[in-house]
N, CA, C and O atoms as a MOPAC input file, in Angstrom:
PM7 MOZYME 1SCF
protein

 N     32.78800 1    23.33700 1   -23.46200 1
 C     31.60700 1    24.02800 1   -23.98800 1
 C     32.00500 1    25.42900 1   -24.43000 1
 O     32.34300 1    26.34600 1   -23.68100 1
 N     31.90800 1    25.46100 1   -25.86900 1
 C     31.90600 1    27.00500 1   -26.26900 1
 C     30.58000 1    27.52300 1   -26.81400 1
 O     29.94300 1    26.73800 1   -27.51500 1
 N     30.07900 1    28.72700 1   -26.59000 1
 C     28.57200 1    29.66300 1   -26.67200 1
 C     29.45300 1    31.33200 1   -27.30000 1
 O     30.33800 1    31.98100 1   -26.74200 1
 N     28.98700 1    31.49500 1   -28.17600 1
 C     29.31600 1    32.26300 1   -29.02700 1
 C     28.19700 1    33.49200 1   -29.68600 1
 O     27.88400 1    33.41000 1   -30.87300 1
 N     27.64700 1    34.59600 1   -28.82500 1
 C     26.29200 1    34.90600 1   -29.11100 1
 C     26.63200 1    36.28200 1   -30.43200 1
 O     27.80800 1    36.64200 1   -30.44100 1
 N     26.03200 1    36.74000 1   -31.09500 1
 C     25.70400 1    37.63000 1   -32.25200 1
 C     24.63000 1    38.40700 1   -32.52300 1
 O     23.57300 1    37.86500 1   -32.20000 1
 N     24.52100 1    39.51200 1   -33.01400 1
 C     23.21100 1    39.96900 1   -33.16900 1
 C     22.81000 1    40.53400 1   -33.02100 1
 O     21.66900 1    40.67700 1   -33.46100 1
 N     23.63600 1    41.67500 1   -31.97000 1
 C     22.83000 1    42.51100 1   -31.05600 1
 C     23.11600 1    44.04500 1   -32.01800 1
 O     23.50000 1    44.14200 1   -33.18300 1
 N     22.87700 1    44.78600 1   -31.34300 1
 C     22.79100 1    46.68700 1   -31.27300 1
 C     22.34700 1    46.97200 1   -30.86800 1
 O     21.73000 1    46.61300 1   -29.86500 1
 N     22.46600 1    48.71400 1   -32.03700 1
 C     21.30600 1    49.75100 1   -31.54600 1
 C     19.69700 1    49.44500 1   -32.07300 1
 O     19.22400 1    49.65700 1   -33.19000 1
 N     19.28500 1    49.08500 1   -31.31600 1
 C     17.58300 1    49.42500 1   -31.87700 1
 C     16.23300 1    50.37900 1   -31.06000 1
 O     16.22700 1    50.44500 1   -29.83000 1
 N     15.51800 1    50.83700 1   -31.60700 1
 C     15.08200 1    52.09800 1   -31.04600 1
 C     13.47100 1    51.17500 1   -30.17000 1
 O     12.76000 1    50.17800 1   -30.29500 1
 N     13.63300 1    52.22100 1   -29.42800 1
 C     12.46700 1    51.12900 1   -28.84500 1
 C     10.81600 1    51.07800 1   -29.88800 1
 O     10.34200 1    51.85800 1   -30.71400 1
 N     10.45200 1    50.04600 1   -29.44300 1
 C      9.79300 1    48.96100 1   -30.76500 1
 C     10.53000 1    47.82800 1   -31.42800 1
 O     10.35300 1    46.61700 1   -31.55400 1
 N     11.23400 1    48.52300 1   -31.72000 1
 C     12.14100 1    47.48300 1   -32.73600 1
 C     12.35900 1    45.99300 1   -32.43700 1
 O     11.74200 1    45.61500 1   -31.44100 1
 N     13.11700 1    45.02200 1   -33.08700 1
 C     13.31200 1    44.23800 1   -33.00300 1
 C     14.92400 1    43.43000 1   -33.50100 1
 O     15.53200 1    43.65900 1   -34.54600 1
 N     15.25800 1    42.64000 1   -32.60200 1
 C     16.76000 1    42.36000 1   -33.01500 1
 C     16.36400 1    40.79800 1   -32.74100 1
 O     15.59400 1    40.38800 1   -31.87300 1
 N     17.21500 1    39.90100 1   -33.87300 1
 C     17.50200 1    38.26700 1   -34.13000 1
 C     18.77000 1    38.10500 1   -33.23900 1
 O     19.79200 1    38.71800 1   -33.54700 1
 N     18.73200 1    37.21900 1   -32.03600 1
 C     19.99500 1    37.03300 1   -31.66800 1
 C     20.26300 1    35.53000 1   -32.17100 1
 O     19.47500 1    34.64400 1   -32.50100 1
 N     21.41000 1    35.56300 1   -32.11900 1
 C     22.04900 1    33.87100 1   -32.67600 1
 C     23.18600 1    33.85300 1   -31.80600 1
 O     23.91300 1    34.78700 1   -31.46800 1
 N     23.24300 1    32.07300 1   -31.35400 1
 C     24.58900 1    31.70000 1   -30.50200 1
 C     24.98900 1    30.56500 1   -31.30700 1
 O     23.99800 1    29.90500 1   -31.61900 1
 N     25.95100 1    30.14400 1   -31.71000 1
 C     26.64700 1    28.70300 1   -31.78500 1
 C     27.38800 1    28.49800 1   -30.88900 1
 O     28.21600 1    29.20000 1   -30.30800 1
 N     26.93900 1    27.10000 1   -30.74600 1
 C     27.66000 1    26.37100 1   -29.73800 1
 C     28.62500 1    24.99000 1   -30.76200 1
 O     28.41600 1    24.49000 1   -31.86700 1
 N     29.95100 1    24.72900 1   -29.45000 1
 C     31.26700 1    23.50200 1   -30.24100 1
 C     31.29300 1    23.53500 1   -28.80600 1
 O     30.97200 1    24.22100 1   -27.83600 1
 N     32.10500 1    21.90900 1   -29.32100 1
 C     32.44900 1    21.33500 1   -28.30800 1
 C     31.69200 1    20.27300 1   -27.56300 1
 O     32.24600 1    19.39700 1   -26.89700 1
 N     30.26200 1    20.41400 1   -27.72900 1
 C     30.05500 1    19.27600 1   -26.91800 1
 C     28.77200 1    19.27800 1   -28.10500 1
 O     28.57900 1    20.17900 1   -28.92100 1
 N     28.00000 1    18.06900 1   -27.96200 1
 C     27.19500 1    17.38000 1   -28.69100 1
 C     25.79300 1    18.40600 1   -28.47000 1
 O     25.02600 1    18.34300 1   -27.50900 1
 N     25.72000 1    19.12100 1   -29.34600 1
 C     24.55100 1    20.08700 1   -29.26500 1
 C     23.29900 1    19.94000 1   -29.00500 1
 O     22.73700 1    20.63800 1   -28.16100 1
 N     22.52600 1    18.76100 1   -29.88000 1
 C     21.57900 1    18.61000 1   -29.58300 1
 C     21.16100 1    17.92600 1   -27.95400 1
 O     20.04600 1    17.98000 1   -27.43300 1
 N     21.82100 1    17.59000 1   -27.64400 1
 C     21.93100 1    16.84600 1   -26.38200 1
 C     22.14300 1    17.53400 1   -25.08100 1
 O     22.55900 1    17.07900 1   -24.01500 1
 N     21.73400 1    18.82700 1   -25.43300 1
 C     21.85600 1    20.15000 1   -24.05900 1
 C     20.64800 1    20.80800 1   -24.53100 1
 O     20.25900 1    20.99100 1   -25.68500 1
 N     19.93800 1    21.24400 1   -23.00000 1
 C     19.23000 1    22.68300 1   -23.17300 1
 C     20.08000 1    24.02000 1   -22.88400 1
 O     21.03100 1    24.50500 1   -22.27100 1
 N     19.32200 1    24.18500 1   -23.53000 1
 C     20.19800 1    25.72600 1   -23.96100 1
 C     19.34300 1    27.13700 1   -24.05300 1
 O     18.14800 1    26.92100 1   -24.25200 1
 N     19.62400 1    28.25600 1   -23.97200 1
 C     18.66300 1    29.13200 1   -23.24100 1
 C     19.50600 1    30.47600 1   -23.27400 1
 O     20.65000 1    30.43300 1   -23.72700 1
 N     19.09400 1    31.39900 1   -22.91300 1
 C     19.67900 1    33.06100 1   -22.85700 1
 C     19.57000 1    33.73400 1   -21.30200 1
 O     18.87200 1    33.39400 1   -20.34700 1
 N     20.33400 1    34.58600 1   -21.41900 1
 C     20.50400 1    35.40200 1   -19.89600 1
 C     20.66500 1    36.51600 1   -20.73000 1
 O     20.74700 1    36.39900 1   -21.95300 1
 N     20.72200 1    37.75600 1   -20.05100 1
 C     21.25400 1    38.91500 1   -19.68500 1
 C     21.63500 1    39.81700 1   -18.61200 1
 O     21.01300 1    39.86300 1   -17.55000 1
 N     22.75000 1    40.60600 1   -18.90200 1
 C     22.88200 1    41.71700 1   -17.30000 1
 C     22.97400 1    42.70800 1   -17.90300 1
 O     23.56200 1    42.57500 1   -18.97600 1
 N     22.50200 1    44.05900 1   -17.57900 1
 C     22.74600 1    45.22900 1   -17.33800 1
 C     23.46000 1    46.08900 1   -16.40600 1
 O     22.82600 1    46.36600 1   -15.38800 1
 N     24.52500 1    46.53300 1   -16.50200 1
 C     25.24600 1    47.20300 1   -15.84600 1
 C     24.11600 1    47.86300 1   -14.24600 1
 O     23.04900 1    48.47600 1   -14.27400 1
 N     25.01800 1    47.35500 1   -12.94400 1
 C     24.21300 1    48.02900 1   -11.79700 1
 C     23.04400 1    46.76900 1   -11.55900 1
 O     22.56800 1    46.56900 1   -10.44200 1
 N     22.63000 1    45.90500 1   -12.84000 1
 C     21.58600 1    45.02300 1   -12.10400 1
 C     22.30200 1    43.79400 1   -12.08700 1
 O     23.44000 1    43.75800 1   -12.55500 1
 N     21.54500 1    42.36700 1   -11.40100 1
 C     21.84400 1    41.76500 1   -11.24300 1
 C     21.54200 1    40.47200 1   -12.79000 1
 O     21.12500 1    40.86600 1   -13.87900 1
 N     21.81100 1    39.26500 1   -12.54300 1
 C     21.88700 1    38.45700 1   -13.89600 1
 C     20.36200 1    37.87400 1   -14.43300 1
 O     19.92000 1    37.00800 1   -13.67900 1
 N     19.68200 1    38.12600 1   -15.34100 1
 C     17.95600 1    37.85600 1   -15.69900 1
 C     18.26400 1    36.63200 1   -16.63200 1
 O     18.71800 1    36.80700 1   -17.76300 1
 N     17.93900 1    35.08600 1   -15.99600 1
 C     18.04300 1    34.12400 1   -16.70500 1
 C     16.42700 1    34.66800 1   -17.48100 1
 O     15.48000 1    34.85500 1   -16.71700 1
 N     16.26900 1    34.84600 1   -18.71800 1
 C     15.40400 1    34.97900 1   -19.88500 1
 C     14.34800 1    33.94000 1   -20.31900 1
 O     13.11800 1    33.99100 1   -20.28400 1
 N     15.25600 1    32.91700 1   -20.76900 1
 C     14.48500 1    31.71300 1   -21.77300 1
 C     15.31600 1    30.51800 1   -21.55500 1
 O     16.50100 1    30.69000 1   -21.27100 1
 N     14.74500 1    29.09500 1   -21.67400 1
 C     15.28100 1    28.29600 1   -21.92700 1
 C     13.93100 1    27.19700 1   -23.08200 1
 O     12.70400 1    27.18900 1   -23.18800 1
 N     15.04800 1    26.45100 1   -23.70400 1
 C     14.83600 1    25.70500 1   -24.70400 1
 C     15.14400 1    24.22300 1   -24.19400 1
 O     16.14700 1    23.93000 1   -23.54300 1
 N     13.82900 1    23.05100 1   -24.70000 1
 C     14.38600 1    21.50000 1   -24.36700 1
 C     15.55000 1    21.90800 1   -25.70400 1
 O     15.75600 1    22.85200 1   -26.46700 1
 N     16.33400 1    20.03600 1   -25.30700 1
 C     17.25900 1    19.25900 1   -26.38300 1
 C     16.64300 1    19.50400 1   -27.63700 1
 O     17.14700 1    20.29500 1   -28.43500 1
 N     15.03500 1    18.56100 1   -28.00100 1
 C     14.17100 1    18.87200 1   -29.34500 1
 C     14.11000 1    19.72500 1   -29.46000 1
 O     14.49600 1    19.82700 1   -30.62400 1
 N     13.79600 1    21.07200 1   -29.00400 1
 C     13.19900 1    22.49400 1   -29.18900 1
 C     11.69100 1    22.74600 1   -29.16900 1
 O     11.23300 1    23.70400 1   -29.79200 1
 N     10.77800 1    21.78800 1   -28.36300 1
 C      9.35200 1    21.40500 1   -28.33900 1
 C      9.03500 1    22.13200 1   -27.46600 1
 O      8.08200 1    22.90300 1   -27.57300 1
 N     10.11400 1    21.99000 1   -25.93300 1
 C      9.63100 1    22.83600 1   -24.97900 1
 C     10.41100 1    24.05400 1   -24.38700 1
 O     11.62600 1    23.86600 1   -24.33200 1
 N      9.91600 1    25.40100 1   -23.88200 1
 C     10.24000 1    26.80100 1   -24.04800 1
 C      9.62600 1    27.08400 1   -23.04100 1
 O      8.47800 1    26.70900 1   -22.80400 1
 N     10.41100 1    27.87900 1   -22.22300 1
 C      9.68300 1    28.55400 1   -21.17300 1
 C     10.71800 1    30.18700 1   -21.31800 1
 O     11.77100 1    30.44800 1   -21.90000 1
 N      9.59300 1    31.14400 1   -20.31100 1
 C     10.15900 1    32.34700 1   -20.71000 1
 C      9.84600 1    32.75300 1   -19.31400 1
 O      9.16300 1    32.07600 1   -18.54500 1
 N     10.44600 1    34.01800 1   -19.00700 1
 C     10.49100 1    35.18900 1   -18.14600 1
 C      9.61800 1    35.79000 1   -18.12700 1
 O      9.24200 1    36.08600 1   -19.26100 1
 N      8.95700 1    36.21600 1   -17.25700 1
 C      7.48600 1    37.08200 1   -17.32600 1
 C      8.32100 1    38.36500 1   -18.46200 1
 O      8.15500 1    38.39400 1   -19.68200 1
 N      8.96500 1    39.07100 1   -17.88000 1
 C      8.95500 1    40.01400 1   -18.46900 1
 C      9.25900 1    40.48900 1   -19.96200 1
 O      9.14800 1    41.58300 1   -20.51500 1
 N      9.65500 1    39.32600 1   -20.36300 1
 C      9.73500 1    38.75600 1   -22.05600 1
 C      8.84300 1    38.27600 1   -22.82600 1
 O      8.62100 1    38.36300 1   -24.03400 1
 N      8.17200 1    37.55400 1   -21.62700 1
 C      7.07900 1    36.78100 1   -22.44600 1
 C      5.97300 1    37.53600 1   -23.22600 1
 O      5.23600 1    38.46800 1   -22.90400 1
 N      6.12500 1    36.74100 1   -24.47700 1
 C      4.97900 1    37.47300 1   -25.71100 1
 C      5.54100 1    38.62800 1   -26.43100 1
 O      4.94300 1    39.31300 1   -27.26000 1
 N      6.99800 1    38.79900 1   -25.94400 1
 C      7.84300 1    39.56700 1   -27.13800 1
 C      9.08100 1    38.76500 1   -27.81700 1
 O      9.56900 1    38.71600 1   -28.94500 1
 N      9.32200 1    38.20400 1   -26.65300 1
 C     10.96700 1    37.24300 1   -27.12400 1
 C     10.14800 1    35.78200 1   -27.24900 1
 O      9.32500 1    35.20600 1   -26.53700 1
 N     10.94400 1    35.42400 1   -28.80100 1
 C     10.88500 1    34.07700 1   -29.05200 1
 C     12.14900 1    32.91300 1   -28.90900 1
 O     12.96700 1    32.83100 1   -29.82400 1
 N     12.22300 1    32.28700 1   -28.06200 1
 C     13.19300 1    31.29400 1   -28.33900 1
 C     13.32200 1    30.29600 1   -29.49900 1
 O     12.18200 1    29.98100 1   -29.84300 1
 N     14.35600 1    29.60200 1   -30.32400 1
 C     14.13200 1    28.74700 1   -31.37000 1
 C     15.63000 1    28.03400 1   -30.95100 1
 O     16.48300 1    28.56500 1   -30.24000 1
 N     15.71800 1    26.57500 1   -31.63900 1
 C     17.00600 1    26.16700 1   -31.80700 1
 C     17.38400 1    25.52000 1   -33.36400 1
 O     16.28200 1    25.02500 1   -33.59900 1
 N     17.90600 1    25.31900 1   -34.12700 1
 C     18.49200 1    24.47500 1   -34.93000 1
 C     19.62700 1    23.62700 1   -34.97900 1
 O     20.72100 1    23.89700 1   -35.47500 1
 N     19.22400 1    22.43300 1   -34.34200 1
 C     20.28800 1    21.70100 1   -33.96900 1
 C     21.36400 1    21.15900 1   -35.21200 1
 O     22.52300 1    20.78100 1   -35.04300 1
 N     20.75900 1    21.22600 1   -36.24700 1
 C     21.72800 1    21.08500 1   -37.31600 1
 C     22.75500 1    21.73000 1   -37.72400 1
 O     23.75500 1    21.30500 1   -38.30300 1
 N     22.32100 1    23.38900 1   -37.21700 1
 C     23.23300 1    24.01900 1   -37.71600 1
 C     24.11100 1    24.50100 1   -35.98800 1
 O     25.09600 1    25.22200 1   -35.82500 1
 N     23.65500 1    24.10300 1   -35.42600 1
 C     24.78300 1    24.10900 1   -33.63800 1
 C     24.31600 1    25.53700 1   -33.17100 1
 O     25.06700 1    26.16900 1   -32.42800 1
 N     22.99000 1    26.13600 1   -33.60800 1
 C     22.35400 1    27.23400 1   -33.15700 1
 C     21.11900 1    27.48000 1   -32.52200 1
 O     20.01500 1    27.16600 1   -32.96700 1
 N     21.37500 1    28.09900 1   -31.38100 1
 C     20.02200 1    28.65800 1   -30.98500 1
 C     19.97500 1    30.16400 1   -30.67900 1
 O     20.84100 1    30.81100 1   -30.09100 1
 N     18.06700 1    30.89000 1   -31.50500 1
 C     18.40100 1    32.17800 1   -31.43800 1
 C     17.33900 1    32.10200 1   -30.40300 1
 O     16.76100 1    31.19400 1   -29.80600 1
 N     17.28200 1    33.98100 1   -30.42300 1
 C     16.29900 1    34.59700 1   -29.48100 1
 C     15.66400 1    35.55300 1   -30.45000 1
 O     16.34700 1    36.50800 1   -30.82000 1
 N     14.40200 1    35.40900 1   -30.92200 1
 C     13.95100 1    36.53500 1   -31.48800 1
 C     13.64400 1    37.94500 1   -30.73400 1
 O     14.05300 1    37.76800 1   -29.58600 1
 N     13.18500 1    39.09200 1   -30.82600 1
 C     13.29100 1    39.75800 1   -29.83000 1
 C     12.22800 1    40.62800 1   -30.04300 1
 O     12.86000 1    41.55900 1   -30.54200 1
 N     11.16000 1    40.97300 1   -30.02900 1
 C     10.46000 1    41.93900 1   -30.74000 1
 C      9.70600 1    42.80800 1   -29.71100 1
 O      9.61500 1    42.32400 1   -28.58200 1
 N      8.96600 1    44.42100 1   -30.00400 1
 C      8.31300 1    45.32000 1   -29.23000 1
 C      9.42400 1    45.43000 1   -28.13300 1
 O      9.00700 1    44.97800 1   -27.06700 1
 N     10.80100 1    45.92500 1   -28.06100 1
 C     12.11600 1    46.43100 1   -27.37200 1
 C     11.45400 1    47.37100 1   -26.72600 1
 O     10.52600 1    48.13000 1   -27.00400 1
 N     12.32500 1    47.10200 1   -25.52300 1
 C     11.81300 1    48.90000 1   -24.75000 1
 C     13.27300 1    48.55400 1   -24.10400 1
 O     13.92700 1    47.51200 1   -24.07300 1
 N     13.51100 1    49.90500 1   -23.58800 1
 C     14.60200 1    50.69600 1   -23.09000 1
 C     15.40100 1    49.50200 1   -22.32600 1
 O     16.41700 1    48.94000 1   -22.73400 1
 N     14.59600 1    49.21800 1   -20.94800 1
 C     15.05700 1    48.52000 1   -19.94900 1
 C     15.39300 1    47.25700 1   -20.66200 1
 O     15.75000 1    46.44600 1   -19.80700 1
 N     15.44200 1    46.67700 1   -21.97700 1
 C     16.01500 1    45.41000 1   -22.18400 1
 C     17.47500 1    45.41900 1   -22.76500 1
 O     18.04700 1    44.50500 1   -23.36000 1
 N     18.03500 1    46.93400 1   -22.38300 1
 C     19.08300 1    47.41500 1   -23.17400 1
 C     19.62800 1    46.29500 1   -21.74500 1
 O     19.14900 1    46.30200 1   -20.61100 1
 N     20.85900 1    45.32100 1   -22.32100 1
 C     21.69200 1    44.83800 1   -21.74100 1
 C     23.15300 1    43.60600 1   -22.77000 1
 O     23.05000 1    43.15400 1   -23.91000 1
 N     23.93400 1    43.48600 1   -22.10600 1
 C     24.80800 1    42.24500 1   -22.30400 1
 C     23.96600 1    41.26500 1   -22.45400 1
 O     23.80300 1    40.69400 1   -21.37600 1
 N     23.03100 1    40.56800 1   -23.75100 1
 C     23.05700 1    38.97600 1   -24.06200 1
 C     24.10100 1    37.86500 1   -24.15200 1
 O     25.11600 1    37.94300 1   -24.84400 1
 N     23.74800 1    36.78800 1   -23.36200 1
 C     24.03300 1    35.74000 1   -23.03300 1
 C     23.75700 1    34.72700 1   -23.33900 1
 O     22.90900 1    34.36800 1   -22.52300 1
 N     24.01100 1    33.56300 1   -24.39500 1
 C     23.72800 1    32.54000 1   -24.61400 1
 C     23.88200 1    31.21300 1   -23.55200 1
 O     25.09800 1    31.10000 1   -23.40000 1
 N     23.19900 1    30.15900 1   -22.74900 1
 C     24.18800 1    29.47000 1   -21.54200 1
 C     23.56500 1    28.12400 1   -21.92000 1
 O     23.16100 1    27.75500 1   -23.02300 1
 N     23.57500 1    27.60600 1   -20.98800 1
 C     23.35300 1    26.08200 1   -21.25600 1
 C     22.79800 1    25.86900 1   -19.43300 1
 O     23.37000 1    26.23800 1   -18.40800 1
 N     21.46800 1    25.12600 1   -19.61700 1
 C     20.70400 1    24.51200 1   -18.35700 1
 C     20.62800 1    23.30100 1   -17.99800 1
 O     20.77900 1    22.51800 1   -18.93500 1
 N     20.39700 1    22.69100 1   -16.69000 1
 C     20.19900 1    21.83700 1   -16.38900 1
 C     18.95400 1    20.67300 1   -16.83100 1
 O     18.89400 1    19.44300 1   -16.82200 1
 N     18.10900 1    21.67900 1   -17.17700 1
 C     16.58500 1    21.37300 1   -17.45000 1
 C     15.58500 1    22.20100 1   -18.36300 1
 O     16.09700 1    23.10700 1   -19.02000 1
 N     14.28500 1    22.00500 1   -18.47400 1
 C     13.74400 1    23.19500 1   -19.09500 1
 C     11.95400 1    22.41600 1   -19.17900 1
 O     11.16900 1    22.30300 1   -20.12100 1
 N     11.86800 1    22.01000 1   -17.72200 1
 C     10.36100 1    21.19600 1   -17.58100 1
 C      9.44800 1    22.38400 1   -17.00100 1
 O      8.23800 1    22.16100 1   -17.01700 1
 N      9.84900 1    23.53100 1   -16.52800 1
 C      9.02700 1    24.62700 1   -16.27400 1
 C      9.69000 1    26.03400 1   -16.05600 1
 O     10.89100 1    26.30000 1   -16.01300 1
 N      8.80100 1    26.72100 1   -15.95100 1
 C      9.32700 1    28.22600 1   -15.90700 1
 C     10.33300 1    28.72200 1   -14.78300 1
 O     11.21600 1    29.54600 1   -15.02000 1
 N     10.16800 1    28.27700 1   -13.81800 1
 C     11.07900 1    27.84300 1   -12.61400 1
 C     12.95500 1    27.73100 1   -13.02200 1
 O     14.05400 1    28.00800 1   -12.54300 1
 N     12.40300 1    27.20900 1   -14.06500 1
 C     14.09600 1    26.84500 1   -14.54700 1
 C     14.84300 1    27.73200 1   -15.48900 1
 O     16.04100 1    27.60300 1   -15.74200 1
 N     14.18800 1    28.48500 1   -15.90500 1
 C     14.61400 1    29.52200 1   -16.32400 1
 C     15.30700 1    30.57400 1   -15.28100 1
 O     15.93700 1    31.49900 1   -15.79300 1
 N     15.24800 1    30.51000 1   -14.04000 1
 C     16.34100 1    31.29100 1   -13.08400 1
 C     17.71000 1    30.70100 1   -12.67800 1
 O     18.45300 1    31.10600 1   -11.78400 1
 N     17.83900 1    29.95100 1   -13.28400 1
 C     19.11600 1    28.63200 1   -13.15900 1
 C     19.67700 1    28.25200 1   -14.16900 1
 O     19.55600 1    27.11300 1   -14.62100 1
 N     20.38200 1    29.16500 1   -14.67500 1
 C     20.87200 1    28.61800 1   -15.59300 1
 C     22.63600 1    28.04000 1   -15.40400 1
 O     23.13200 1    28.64200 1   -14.45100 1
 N     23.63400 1    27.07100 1   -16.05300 1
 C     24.61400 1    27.17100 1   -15.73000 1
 C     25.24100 1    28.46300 1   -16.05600 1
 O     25.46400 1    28.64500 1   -17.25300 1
 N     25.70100 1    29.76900 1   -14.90400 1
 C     25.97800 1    31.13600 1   -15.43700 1
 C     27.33500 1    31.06000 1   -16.23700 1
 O     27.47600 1    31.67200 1   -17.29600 1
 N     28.48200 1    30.16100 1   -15.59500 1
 C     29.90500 1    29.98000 1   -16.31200 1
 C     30.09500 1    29.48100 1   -17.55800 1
 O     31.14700 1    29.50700 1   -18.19600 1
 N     28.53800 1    28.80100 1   -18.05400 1
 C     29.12300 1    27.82900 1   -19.39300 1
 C     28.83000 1    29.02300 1   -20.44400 1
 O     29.04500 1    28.88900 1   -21.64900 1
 N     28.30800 1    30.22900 1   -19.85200 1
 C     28.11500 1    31.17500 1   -21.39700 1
 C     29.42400 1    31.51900 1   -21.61100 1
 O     30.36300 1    31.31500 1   -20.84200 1
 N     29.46300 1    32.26900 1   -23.12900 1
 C     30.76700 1    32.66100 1   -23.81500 1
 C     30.82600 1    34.00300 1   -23.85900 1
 O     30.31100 1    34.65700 1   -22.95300 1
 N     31.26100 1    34.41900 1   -24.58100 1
 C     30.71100 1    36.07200 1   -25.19700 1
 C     29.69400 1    36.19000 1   -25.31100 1
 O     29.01100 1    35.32500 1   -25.85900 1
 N     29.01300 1    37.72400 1   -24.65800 1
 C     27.65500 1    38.44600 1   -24.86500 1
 C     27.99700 1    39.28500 1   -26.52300 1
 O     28.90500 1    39.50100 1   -27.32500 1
 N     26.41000 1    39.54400 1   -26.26200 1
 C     26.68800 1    40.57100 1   -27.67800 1
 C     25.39100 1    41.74000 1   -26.85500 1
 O     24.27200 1    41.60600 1   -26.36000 1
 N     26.32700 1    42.82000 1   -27.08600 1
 C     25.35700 1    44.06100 1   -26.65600 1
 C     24.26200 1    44.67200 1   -27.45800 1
 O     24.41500 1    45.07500 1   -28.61100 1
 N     22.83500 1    44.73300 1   -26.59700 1
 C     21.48100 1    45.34700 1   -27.01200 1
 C     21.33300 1    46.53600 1   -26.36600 1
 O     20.86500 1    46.73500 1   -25.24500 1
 N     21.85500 1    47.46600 1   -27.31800 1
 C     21.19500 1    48.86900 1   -26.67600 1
 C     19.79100 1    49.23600 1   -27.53600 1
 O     19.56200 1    49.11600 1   -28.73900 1
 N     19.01700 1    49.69000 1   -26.53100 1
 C     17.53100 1    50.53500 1   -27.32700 1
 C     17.47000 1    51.74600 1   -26.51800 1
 O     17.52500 1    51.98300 1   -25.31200 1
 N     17.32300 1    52.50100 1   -27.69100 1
 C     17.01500 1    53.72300 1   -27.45100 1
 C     16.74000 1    54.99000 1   -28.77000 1
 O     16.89400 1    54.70600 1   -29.95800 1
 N     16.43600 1    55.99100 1   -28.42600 1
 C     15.69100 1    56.84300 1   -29.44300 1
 C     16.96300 1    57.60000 1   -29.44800 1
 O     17.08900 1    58.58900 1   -30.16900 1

């Protein structure tokens, strides 16, 4: 399994950043797949996860109703939209791959080793 995430920077708080991961190696559509982040000093915030179809989405309280999850299995991608940024979401994004994605619950579990490279979100003024 390779996870390959993109996308990130500087954005000022409000703003908004498109993250994108491709994934190789294993049969894409046929995994849920989902985002993490860490911030230096905190510990790891499984975010979002996505079903196989991309029908079902669950989120993190503290995301929810700013970050959008999406996948395109055609093209071996799934992003994170990101919108209304504030400070504290400045961290290392993580693209990973889950076991499941039947409730919000599962979004704290993600497999942490199958992510690849982060791409860094700083916000700030």
């Amino acid at each position: 399994v390779q996870l390959q995430a993109s996308g990130g920077g500087l954005v000022q708080p409000g703003g908004s950043l498109r993250l994108s991961c491709t994934g190789s190696g294993f049969i894409f559509d046929n995994v849920v797949l989902g985002w993490f982040r860490h911030a230096p000093g905190k510990e790891r915030e499984g975010l979002s996860c996505i079903s196989e179809s991309g029908r079902t989405k669950y989120y993190r309280d503290s995301v929810k109703g700013r970050f959008t999850i999406s996948r395109d299995n055609a093209k071996n991608t799934v992003y994170l939209q990101m919108n209304s940024l504030k400070p504290e979401d400045t961290a290392t994004y993580y693209c990973v791959t889950f076991a499941s994605c039947y409730s919000s619950y599962d979004v704290f579990s993600p497999f942490w080793s199958s992510s690849g490279q982060g791409t860094q979100v700083t916000v700030s003024s």
